[in-house]
């Protein structure tokens, strides 16, 4: 429960801050809060400095619901000063501060720059308190009797009761057994709607969700989060409403668990707060000052007076501008027509407001929002103009930045999917009108997920930035580059003259993007796969062109990666078939459609069964048995292989335990392990837990790993094999002879045996090359003290050769095809377990 409390508040704060100016009308502020479902609005001055805060709690004021009351601004109702915490403040310290100050919100700021808002709700959502909350029931939480109001009352009466009783919600009786609820958020909503007339029953939230008092706090919290509500009714055993519990009540319950632990810290905090009172008093004085620049001129426009904020914004002190015209700040960005309309509005309407670009004393440009009002002296008839302005340069820059980010990738600055698709559509229309050809290049980094997982996101970002820079440097002028997703880039090339020209460009890009390089201090090999679709050859629509280029890119990966492919008509059908197969395989794994079959391993000299290899089969409800070579590659690509591998391991060990309990000597069961299980599946812990779960001795289990995986020094495979060896598991290298084994590396591997690949066994009786290779493999195994198993033994001549060369075990159709568990059990029950 306490673990997250020592983390900084930046871990849980909300970075979306709703801002408002002091002059914003309360109703407008309420409307923005209601639309954004935000419980607080931060009031900032012209320099974006926080000067106050207005929350849903502040909205519970009966006078705000008086129909005849003049509209109020945020400056009239906001709470000030704003309670701030630094980014390094711990969540624990924030909880204490909320408790001491009886507040629900705090601003997270760094040197006065707002970073986010922290609320009690944020703390509750991130509390690692399931164990604590799971032990307590709602009826153990202290809560007052609910304030139940008749649905015929008006809103102002409800708000008055909420304010007087310090409630954040009141219950509204809709009928004898039906209740609604009016919360602080509802009050803000009603304020945003212009204080609609009518009884409470017509404006409250309907209806109040209620649960039994025996409900656990953890379930109550999860229900609040799931329904995005803040309150639950609490019912007694007779179903009567006896209370209303909210987020704050749950937080108070959590607080009790660690108040004793925080006692000493509270003492220290009180002393620190006492020492800082002087600083807080000074801050209140600063916040009370007007932050907008004010300039007063006479009827001819001559400046008579300015305030201190004027100097902060413009750079001019009072004695530098008094007696002069405001043109001293002119930037030259406004036209003569602009000023003509400006003065016409002042003379006719007595008021003008808008944005103006001015020049600072230091020569820099800045943008202000200016409101000028004409003020006439009734006694003398003299006219003055009062200009109030705020510097909105930063907000304008932020607006421009947000507009850019809405259509561009933040990391690379390239067009994002939305902008790229829009530009592609425009380009297609222009190409159709001008009878031109276009090309779309879809580029995907090979093994980027592995790269990210191994070297980290920072290194991944560095690589993506390099790819973007390389593309920008090499694509033809007038091309458009976009980043659609994590490692997916697209290039739109216009005015294609020939396919040969496009192929040359693609090869140039491949050569530039692929090869050895150093990223984040690590030497890595980078390659890309590229798919190409053409307009009008392959499609006339933007979405289809993208889909076709994507399909071609997938085919490039299937062809070995680091290459490019032009789109062909059957690619989408192939991709859809693979997607359908993957979905069916996921369903099959969940619905127990997978089966384990067993192929006996035999002693080649005696023909006696000495073990078996577990082989997976998929019994599809429509297609029947699906061959493994059709679905295993899909499982590998989609990462399903990890879950399937764990299922195979558990099923095989469970079956082997059953046969051991039945006194059936089954020998050793061999299970294949994929490379993904070694890299991402936590194979050592999975094996340990599986053996413990089924009570199977480790010597009964054999794990087969392919030669290519075993020889991958860069993935820590050797260390994983060593840990498995320490468990007592028998380890063998599968398909030996098909990879690129280093004998010096092989002798260091903690393995017990080799399996000779079937490709060398099938033609032993007639191919001298296979004879020489098999004899060499057997010799290597003998010299390293490794056992041998020959796969694919189908003829007696093959068996005789293997026995003569000293190969101990084998498996293949000569002895037995793979069989279901029931058939293998019948074989084990035979008095003589010899197959030949």
PDB file of N, CA, C and O in Angstrom, residues 675-725:
ATOM      1  N   UNK A 675      12.710 -19.744 -29.987  1.00  0.00           N
ATOM      2  CA  UNK A 675      13.631 -18.664 -29.632  1.00  0.00           C
ATOM      3  C   UNK A 675      12.942 -17.562 -28.849  1.00  0.00           C
ATOM      4  O   UNK A 675      13.532 -16.951 -27.960  1.00  0.00           O
ATOM      5  N   UNK A 676      11.659 -17.283 -29.175  1.00  0.00           N
ATOM      6  CA  UNK A 676      10.937 -16.238 -28.446  1.00  0.00           C
ATOM      7  C   UNK A 676      10.751 -16.597 -26.981  1.00  0.00           C
ATOM      8  O   UNK A 676      10.773 -15.739 -26.111  1.00  0.00           O
ATOM      9  N   UNK A 677      10.568 -17.888 -26.694  1.00  0.00           N
ATOM     10  CA  UNK A 677      10.449 -18.292 -25.290  1.00  0.00           C
ATOM     11  C   UNK A 677      11.757 -18.033 -24.549  1.00  0.00           C
ATOM     12  O   UNK A 677      11.748 -17.642 -23.382  1.00  0.00           O
ATOM     13  N   UNK A 678      12.870 -18.244 -25.227  1.00  0.00           N
ATOM     14  CA  UNK A 678      14.162 -17.988 -24.602  1.00  0.00           C
ATOM     15  C   UNK A 678      14.358 -16.504 -24.347  1.00  0.00           C
ATOM     16  O   UNK A 678      14.902 -16.100 -23.314  1.00  0.00           O
ATOM     17  N   UNK A 679      13.910 -15.659 -25.286  1.00  0.00           N
ATOM     18  CA  UNK A 679      14.202 -14.230 -25.188  1.00  0.00           C
ATOM     19  C   UNK A 679      13.184 -13.482 -24.336  1.00  0.00           C
ATOM     20  O   UNK A 679      13.539 -12.564 -23.616  1.00  0.00           O
ATOM     21  N   UNK A 680      11.891 -13.879 -24.436  1.00  0.00           N
ATOM     22  CA  UNK A 680      10.858 -13.073 -23.796  1.00  0.00           C
ATOM     23  C   UNK A 680       9.931 -13.875 -22.890  1.00  0.00           C
ATOM     24  O   UNK A 680       9.087 -13.287 -22.219  1.00  0.00           O
ATOM     25  N   UNK A 681      10.037 -15.183 -22.865  1.00  0.00           N
ATOM     26  CA  UNK A 681       9.043 -15.996 -22.174  1.00  0.00           C
ATOM     27  C   UNK A 681       9.389 -16.395 -20.763  1.00  0.00           C
ATOM     28  O   UNK A 681       8.606 -17.083 -20.099  1.00  0.00           O
ATOM     29  N   UNK A 682      10.581 -16.022 -20.244  1.00  0.00           N
ATOM     30  CA  UNK A 682      10.936 -16.435 -18.886  1.00  0.00           C
ATOM     31  C   UNK A 682      10.960 -17.939 -18.760  1.00  0.00           C
ATOM     32  O   UNK A 682      10.370 -18.517 -17.844  1.00  0.00           O
ATOM     33  N   UNK A 683      11.652 -18.605 -19.691  1.00  0.00           N
ATOM     34  CA  UNK A 683      11.568 -20.051 -19.818  1.00  0.00           C
ATOM     35  C   UNK A 683      12.047 -20.777 -18.570  1.00  0.00           C
ATOM     36  O   UNK A 683      11.493 -21.804 -18.181  1.00  0.00           O
ATOM     37  N   UNK A 684      13.082 -20.241 -17.890  1.00  0.00           N
ATOM     38  CA  UNK A 684      13.618 -20.939 -16.710  1.00  0.00           C
ATOM     39  C   UNK A 684      12.558 -21.017 -15.616  1.00  0.00           C
ATOM     40  O   UNK A 684      12.301 -22.094 -15.054  1.00  0.00           O
ATOM     41  N   UNK A 685      11.915 -19.912 -15.326  1.00  0.00           N
ATOM     42  CA  UNK A 685      10.898 -19.905 -14.275  1.00  0.00           C
ATOM     43  C   UNK A 685       9.689 -20.726 -14.694  1.00  0.00           C
ATOM     44  O   UNK A 685       9.067 -21.409 -13.865  1.00  0.00           O
ATOM     45  N   UNK A 686       9.328 -20.690 -15.982  1.00  0.00           N
ATOM     46  CA  UNK A 686       8.204 -21.491 -16.462  1.00  0.00           C
ATOM     47  C   UNK A 686       8.470 -22.973 -16.265  1.00  0.00           C
ATOM     48  O   UNK A 686       7.599 -23.721 -15.799  1.00  0.00           O
ATOM     49  N   UNK A 687       9.673 -23.423 -16.623  1.00  0.00           N
ATOM     50  CA  UNK A 687      10.024 -24.837 -16.458  1.00  0.00           C
ATOM     51  C   UNK A 687      10.020 -25.211 -14.977  1.00  0.00           C
ATOM     52  O   UNK A 687       9.489 -26.260 -14.583  1.00  0.00           O
ATOM     53  N   UNK A 688      10.614 -24.353 -14.134  1.00  0.00           N
ATOM     54  CA  UNK A 688      10.674 -24.657 -12.696  1.00  0.00           C
ATOM     55  C   UNK A 688       9.259 -24.818 -12.119  1.00  0.00           C
ATOM     56  O   UNK A 688       8.961 -25.780 -11.408  1.00  0.00           O
ATOM     57  N   UNK A 689       8.382 -23.878 -12.434  1.00  0.00           N
ATOM     58  CA  UNK A 689       7.029 -23.936 -11.894  1.00  0.00           C
ATOM     59  C   UNK A 689       6.248 -25.132 -12.443  1.00  0.00           C
ATOM     60  O   UNK A 689       5.481 -25.763 -11.713  1.00  0.00           O
ATOM     61  N   UNK A 690       6.453 -25.449 -13.729  1.00  0.00           N
ATOM     62  CA  UNK A 690       5.737 -26.580 -14.326  1.00  0.00           C
ATOM     63  C   UNK A 690       6.148 -27.890 -13.678  1.00  0.00           C
ATOM     64  O   UNK A 690       5.301 -28.742 -13.356  1.00  0.00           O
ATOM     65  N   UNK A 691       7.440 -28.091 -13.472  1.00  0.00           N
ATOM     66  CA  UNK A 691       7.904 -29.319 -12.821  1.00  0.00           C
ATOM     67  C   UNK A 691       7.351 -29.419 -11.401  1.00  0.00           C
ATOM     68  O   UNK A 691       6.929 -30.489 -10.957  1.00  0.00           O
ATOM     69  N   UNK A 692       7.337 -28.277 -10.686  1.00  0.00           N
ATOM     70  CA  UNK A 692       6.808 -28.290  -9.323  1.00  0.00           C
ATOM     71  C   UNK A 692       5.307 -28.560  -9.313  1.00  0.00           C
ATOM     72  O   UNK A 692       4.804 -29.314  -8.481  1.00  0.00           O
ATOM     73  N   UNK A 693       4.581 -27.938 -10.246  1.00  0.00           N
ATOM     74  CA  UNK A 693       3.123 -28.112 -10.291  1.00  0.00           C
ATOM     75  C   UNK A 693       2.729 -29.573 -10.488  1.00  0.00           C
ATOM     76  O   UNK A 693       1.802 -30.074  -9.836  1.00  0.00           O
ATOM     77  N   UNK A 694       3.449 -30.267 -11.376  1.00  0.00           N
ATOM     78  CA  UNK A 694       3.080 -31.649 -11.709  1.00  0.00           C
ATOM     79  C   UNK A 694       3.919 -32.678 -10.957  1.00  0.00           C
ATOM     80  O   UNK A 694       3.715 -33.886 -11.161  1.00  0.00           O
ATOM     81  N   UNK A 695       4.826 -32.225 -10.100  1.00  0.00           N
ATOM     82  CA  UNK A 695       5.634 -33.162  -9.325  1.00  0.00           C
ATOM     83  C   UNK A 695       6.465 -34.078 -10.196  1.00  0.00           C
ATOM     84  O   UNK A 695       6.657 -35.264  -9.880  1.00  0.00           O
ATOM     85  N   UNK A 696       6.975 -33.558 -11.309  1.00  0.00           N
ATOM     86  CA  UNK A 696       7.726 -34.375 -12.254  1.00  0.00           C
ATOM     87  C   UNK A 696       9.223 -34.169 -12.037  1.00  0.00           C
ATOM     88  O   UNK A 696       9.702 -33.035 -12.009  1.00  0.00           O
ATOM     89  N   UNK A 697       9.989 -35.244 -11.864  1.00  0.00           N
ATOM     90  CA  UNK A 697      11.448 -35.099 -11.725  1.00  0.00           C
ATOM     91  C   UNK A 697      12.032 -34.441 -12.970  1.00  0.00           C
ATOM     92  O   UNK A 697      11.597 -34.708 -14.092  1.00  0.00           O
ATOM     93  N   UNK A 698      13.013 -33.585 -12.765  1.00  0.00           N
ATOM     94  CA  UNK A 698      13.568 -32.832 -13.887  1.00  0.00           C
ATOM     95  C   UNK A 698      14.228 -33.723 -14.920  1.00  0.00           C
ATOM     96  O   UNK A 698      14.266 -33.383 -16.103  1.00  0.00           O
ATOM     97  N   UNK A 699      14.738 -34.898 -14.478  1.00  0.00           N
ATOM     98  CA  UNK A 699      15.415 -35.772 -15.453  1.00  0.00           C
ATOM     99  C   UNK A 699      14.448 -36.407 -16.440  1.00  0.00           C
ATOM    100  O   UNK A 699      14.862 -37.003 -17.437  1.00  0.00           O
ATOM    101  N   UNK A 700      13.141 -36.285 -16.185  1.00  0.00           N
ATOM    102  CA  UNK A 700      12.152 -36.819 -17.119  1.00  0.00           C
ATOM    103  C   UNK A 700      11.869 -35.860 -18.274  1.00  0.00           C
ATOM    104  O   UNK A 700      11.161 -36.216 -19.208  1.00  0.00           O
ATOM    105  N   UNK A 701      12.375 -34.628 -18.190  1.00  0.00           N
ATOM    106  CA  UNK A 701      12.058 -33.605 -19.188  1.00  0.00           C
ATOM    107  C   UNK A 701      13.274 -33.291 -20.043  1.00  0.00           C
ATOM    108  O   UNK A 701      14.374 -33.076 -19.529  1.00  0.00           O
ATOM    109  N   UNK A 702      13.058 -33.281 -21.348  1.00  0.00           N
ATOM    110  CA  UNK A 702      14.087 -32.872 -22.311  1.00  0.00           C
ATOM    111  C   UNK A 702      13.570 -31.660 -23.078  1.00  0.00           C
ATOM    112  O   UNK A 702      12.423 -31.643 -23.522  1.00  0.00           O
ATOM    113  N   UNK A 703      14.395 -30.630 -23.186  1.00  0.00           N
ATOM    114  CA  UNK A 703      14.048 -29.448 -23.960  1.00  0.00           C
ATOM    115  C   UNK A 703      14.913 -29.404 -25.213  1.00  0.00           C
ATOM    116  O   UNK A 703      16.137 -29.502 -25.131  1.00  0.00           O
ATOM    117  N   UNK A 704      14.243 -29.247 -26.359  1.00  0.00           N
ATOM    118  CA  UNK A 704      14.949 -29.178 -27.635  1.00  0.00           C
ATOM    119  C   UNK A 704      14.943 -27.732 -28.123  1.00  0.00           C
ATOM    120  O   UNK A 704      13.882 -27.108 -28.246  1.00  0.00           O
ATOM    121  N   UNK A 705      16.139 -27.191 -28.400  1.00  0.00           N
ATOM    122  CA  UNK A 705      16.272 -25.839 -28.912  1.00  0.00           C
ATOM    123  C   UNK A 705      17.009 -25.905 -30.241  1.00  0.00           C
ATOM    124  O   UNK A 705      17.959 -26.686 -30.394  1.00  0.00           O
ATOM    125  N   UNK A 706      16.556 -25.132 -31.232  1.00  0.00           N
ATOM    126  CA  UNK A 706      17.155 -25.215 -32.558  1.00  0.00           C
ATOM    127  C   UNK A 706      18.592 -24.708 -32.537  1.00  0.00           C
ATOM    128  O   UNK A 706      18.990 -23.925 -31.662  1.00  0.00           O
ATOM    129  N   UNK A 707      19.344 -25.156 -33.506  1.00  0.00           N
ATOM    130  CA  UNK A 707      20.762 -24.801 -33.583  1.00  0.00           C
ATOM    131  C   UNK A 707      20.944 -23.292 -33.711  1.00  0.00           C
ATOM    132  O   UNK A 707      21.822 -22.706 -33.060  1.00  0.00           O
ATOM    133  N   UNK A 708      20.094 -22.605 -34.509  1.00  0.00           N
ATOM    134  CA  UNK A 708      20.262 -21.165 -34.707  1.00  0.00           C
ATOM    135  C   UNK A 708      20.055 -20.393 -33.419  1.00  0.00           C
ATOM    136  O   UNK A 708      20.750 -19.419 -33.142  1.00  0.00           O
ATOM    137  N   UNK A 709      19.087 -20.818 -32.588  1.00  0.00           N
ATOM    138  CA  UNK A 709      18.854 -20.153 -31.310  1.00  0.00           C
ATOM    139  C   UNK A 709      19.993 -20.430 -30.343  1.00  0.00           C
ATOM    140  O   UNK A 709      20.491 -19.532 -29.651  1.00  0.00           O
ATOM    141  N   UNK A 710      20.431 -21.673 -30.279  1.00  0.00           N
ATOM    142  CA  UNK A 710      21.502 -22.039 -29.341  1.00  0.00           C
ATOM    143  C   UNK A 710      22.799 -21.312 -29.650  1.00  0.00           C
ATOM    144  O   UNK A 710      23.599 -21.028 -28.744  1.00  0.00           O
ATOM    145  N   UNK A 711      23.023 -20.988 -30.897  1.00  0.00           N
ATOM    146  CA  UNK A 711      24.279 -20.351 -31.292  1.00  0.00           C
ATOM    147  C   UNK A 711      24.214 -18.819 -31.239  1.00  0.00           C
ATOM    148  O   UNK A 711      25.190 -18.153 -31.573  1.00  0.00           O
ATOM    149  N   UNK A 712      23.090 -18.279 -30.812  1.00  0.00           N
ATOM    150  CA  UNK A 712      22.932 -16.820 -30.764  1.00  0.00           C
ATOM    151  C   UNK A 712      23.575 -16.294 -29.490  1.00  0.00           C
ATOM    152  O   UNK A 712      22.957 -16.210 -28.437  1.00  0.00           O
ATOM    153  N   UNK A 713      24.853 -15.904 -29.581  1.00  0.00           N
ATOM    154  CA  UNK A 713      25.590 -15.466 -28.403  1.00  0.00           C
ATOM    155  C   UNK A 713      25.062 -14.141 -27.869  1.00  0.00           C
ATOM    156  O   UNK A 713      25.186 -13.842 -26.689  1.00  0.00           O
ATOM    157  N   UNK A 714      24.459 -13.303 -28.740  1.00  0.00           N
ATOM    158  CA  UNK A 714      24.077 -11.957 -28.332  1.00  0.00           C
ATOM    159  C   UNK A 714      22.828 -11.899 -27.479  1.00  0.00           C
ATOM    160  O   UNK A 714      22.495 -10.867 -26.947  1.00  0.00           O
ATOM    161  N   UNK A 715      22.066 -12.989 -27.339  1.00  0.00           N
ATOM    162  CA  UNK A 715      20.805 -12.930 -26.620  1.00  0.00           C
ATOM    163  C   UNK A 715      20.878 -13.589 -25.245  1.00  0.00           C
ATOM    164  O   UNK A 715      19.862 -13.843 -24.614  1.00  0.00           O
ATOM    165  N   UNK A 716      22.069 -13.934 -24.761  1.00  0.00           N
ATOM    166  CA  UNK A 716      22.194 -14.526 -23.433  1.00  0.00           C
ATOM    167  C   UNK A 716      21.664 -15.937 -23.355  1.00  0.00           C
ATOM    168  O   UNK A 716      21.294 -16.412 -22.274  1.00  0.00           O
ATOM    169  N   UNK A 717      21.601 -16.640 -24.510  1.00  0.00           N
ATOM    170  CA  UNK A 717      21.049 -17.993 -24.526  1.00  0.00           C
ATOM    171  C   UNK A 717      21.895 -18.946 -23.693  1.00  0.00           C
ATOM    172  O   UNK A 717      21.368 -19.814 -22.992  1.00  0.00           O
ATOM    173  N   UNK A 718      23.197 -18.769 -23.748  1.00  0.00           N
ATOM    174  CA  UNK A 718      24.072 -19.673 -22.997  1.00  0.00           C
ATOM    175  C   UNK A 718      23.757 -19.641 -21.509  1.00  0.00           C
ATOM    176  O   UNK A 718      23.687 -20.688 -20.853  1.00  0.00           O
ATOM    177  N   UNK A 719      23.539 -18.451 -20.983  1.00  0.00           N
ATOM    178  CA  UNK A 719      23.238 -18.336 -19.552  1.00  0.00           C
ATOM    179  C   UNK A 719      21.898 -18.991 -19.231  1.00  0.00           C
ATOM    180  O   UNK A 719      21.751 -19.653 -18.193  1.00  0.00           O
ATOM    181  N   UNK A 720      20.907 -18.845 -20.121  1.00  0.00           N
ATOM    182  CA  UNK A 720      19.614 -19.480 -19.899  1.00  0.00           C
ATOM    183  C   UNK A 720      19.757 -20.998 -19.916  1.00  0.00           C
ATOM    184  O   UNK A 720      19.193 -21.709 -19.071  1.00  0.00           O
ATOM    185  N   UNK A 721      20.536 -21.520 -20.883  1.00  0.00           N
ATOM    186  CA  UNK A 721      20.766 -22.963 -20.937  1.00  0.00           C
ATOM    187  C   UNK A 721      21.455 -23.457 -19.675  1.00  0.00           C
ATOM    188  O   UNK A 721      21.139 -24.531 -19.147  1.00  0.00           O
ATOM    189  N   UNK A 722      22.386 -22.655 -19.170  1.00  0.00           N
ATOM    190  CA  UNK A 722      23.097 -23.069 -17.953  1.00  0.00           C
ATOM    191  C   UNK A 722      22.133 -23.124 -16.763  1.00  0.00           C
ATOM    192  O   UNK A 722      22.210 -24.044 -15.941  1.00  0.00           O
ATOM    193  N   UNK A 723      21.217 -22.178 -16.673  1.00  0.00           N
ATOM    194  CA  UNK A 723      20.240 -22.205 -15.578  1.00  0.00           C
ATOM    195  C   UNK A 723      19.311 -23.412 -15.714  1.00  0.00           C
ATOM    196  O   UNK A 723      18.941 -24.030 -14.705  1.00  0.00           O
ATOM    197  N   UNK A 724      18.935 -23.758 -16.941  1.00  0.00           N
ATOM    198  CA  UNK A 724      18.089 -24.934 -17.145  1.00  0.00           C
ATOM    199  C   UNK A 724      18.848 -26.212 -16.789  1.00  0.00           C
ATOM    200  O   UNK A 724      18.277 -27.148 -16.214  1.00  0.00           O
ATOM    201  N   UNK A 725      20.133 -26.242 -17.132  1.00  0.00           N
ATOM    202  CA  UNK A 725      20.950 -27.403 -16.784  1.00  0.00           C
ATOM    203  C   UNK A 725      21.017 -27.582 -15.270  1.00  0.00           C
ATOM    204  O   UNK A 725      20.959 -28.703 -14.745  1.00  0.00           O
TER     205      UNK A 725
END
